[in-house]
Short mmCIF file of C-alpha atoms in Angstrom, two decimals:
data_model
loop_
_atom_site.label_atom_id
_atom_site.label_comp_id
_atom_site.label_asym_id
_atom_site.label_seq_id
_atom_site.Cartn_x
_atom_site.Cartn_y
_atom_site.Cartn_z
CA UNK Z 1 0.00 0.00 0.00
CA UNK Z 2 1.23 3.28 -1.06
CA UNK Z 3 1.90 6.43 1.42
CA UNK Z 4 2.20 9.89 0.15
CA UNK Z 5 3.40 12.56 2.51
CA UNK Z 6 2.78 16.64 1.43
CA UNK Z 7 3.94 18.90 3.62
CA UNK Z 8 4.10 22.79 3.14
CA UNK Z 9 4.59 26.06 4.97
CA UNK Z 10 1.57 28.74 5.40
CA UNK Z 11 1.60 32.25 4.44
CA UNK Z 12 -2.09 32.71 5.58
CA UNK Z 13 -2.96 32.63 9.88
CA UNK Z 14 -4.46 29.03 10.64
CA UNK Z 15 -7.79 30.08 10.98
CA UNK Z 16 -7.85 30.91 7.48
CA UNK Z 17 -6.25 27.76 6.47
CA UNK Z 18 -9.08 25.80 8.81
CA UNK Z 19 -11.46 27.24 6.60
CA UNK Z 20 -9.46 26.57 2.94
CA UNK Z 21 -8.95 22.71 4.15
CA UNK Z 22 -13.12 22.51 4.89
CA UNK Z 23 -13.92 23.46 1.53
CA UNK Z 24 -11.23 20.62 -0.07
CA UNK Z 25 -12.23 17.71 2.37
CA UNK Z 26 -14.71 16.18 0.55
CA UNK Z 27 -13.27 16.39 -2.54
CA UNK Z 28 -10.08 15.09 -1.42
CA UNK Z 29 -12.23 12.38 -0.09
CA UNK Z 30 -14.07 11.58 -3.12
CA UNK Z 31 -10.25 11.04 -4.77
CA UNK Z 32 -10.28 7.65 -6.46
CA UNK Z 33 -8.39 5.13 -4.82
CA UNK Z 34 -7.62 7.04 -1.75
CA UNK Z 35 -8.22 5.49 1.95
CA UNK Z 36 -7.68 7.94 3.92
CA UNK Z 37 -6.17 11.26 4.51
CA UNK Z 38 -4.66 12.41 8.03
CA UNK Z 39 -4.77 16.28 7.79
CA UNK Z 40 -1.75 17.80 9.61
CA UNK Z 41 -1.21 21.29 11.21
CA UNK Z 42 1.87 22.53 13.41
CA UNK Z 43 0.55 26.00 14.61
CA UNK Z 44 3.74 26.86 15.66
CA UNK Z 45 5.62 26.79 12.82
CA UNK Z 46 2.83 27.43 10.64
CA UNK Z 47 3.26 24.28 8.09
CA UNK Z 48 0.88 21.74 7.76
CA UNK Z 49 0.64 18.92 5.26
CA UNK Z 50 -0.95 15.66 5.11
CA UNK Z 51 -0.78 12.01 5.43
CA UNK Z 52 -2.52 9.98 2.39
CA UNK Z 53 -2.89 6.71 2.02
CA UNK Z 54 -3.66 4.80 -1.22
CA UNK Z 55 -5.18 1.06 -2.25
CA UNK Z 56 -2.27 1.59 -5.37
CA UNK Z 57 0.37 3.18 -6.86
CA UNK Z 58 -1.21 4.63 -9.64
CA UNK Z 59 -3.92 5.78 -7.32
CA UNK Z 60 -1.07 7.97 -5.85
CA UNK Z 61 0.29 8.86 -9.18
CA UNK Z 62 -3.54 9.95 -10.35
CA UNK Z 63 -3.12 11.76 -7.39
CA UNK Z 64 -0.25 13.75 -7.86
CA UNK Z 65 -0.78 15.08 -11.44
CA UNK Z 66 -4.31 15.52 -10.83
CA UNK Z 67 -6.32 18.74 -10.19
CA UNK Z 68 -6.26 19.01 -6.33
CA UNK Z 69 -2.49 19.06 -6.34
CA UNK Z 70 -2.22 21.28 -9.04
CA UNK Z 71 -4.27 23.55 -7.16
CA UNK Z 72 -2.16 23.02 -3.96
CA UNK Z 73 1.25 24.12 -6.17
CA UNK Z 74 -0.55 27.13 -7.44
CA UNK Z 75 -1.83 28.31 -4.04
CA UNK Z 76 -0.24 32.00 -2.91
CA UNK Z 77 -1.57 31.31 0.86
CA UNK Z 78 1.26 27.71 0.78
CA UNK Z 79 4.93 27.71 -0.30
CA UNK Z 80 7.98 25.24 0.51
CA UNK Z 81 5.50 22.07 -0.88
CA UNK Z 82 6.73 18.70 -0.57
CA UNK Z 83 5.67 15.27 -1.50
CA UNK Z 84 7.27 11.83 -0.68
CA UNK Z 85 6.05 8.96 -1.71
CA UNK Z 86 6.63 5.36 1.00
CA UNK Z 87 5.76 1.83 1.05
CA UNK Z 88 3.80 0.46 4.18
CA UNK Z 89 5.87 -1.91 6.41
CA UNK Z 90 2.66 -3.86 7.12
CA UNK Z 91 4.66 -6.70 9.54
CA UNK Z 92 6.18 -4.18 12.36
CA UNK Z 93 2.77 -1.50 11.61
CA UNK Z 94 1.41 -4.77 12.96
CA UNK Z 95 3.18 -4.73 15.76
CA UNK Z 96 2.47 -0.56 16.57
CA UNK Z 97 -0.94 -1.10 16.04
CA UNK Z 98 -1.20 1.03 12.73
CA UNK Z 99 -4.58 0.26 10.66
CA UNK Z 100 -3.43 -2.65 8.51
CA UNK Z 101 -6.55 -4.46 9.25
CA UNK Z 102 -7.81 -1.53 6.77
CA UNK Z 103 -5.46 -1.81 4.59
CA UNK Z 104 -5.35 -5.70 4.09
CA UNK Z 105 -9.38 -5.58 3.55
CA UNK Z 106 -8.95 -2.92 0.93
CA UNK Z 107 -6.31 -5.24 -0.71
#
């Protein structure tokens, strides 16, 4: 199962990026092939990013030259984007109780 990390810096407060990430929720959701997405936000430092998870790797690709990330490269209020692309360890996630009863049903 493939793992896609983005992670970016804000030029806008957090409140405003609350309300930017409410209007792309559901159609990051509606993404084909996509799992799930853990949205990230470090107030502190004011990046944020998120954790995606995929049932394939051309789900992920899809992904990443599709429209949502396009609109994510173009955005004024984010700069400093990165995306990394990992495999899931499924035997030791086992083990540190990440969700790979979700992943091996999707499988």
């Amino acid at each position: 199962m493939p793992i896609l990390q983005v992670n970016f810096k804000l030029n806008i407060s957090t409140p405003e990026w609350r309300e930017i990430c409410a209007s792309f929720a559901q159609p990051v959701a509606d993404v084909p092939g996509l799992l799930w997405k853990i949205w990230l936000l470090n107030e502190q430092d004011m990046e944020a990013g998120g954790i995606y998870l995929f049932d394939s790797e051309q789900a992920l690709n899809n992904y990443l030259s599709g429209p949502i990330i396009a609109q994510v490269k173009s955005h004024p209020a984010l700069r400093d984007i990165s995306a990394k692309q990992f495999k899931v360890m499924e035997d030791v996630t086992a083990v540190t109780r990440g969700p790979v009863s979700v992943m091996s049903a999707a499988a």
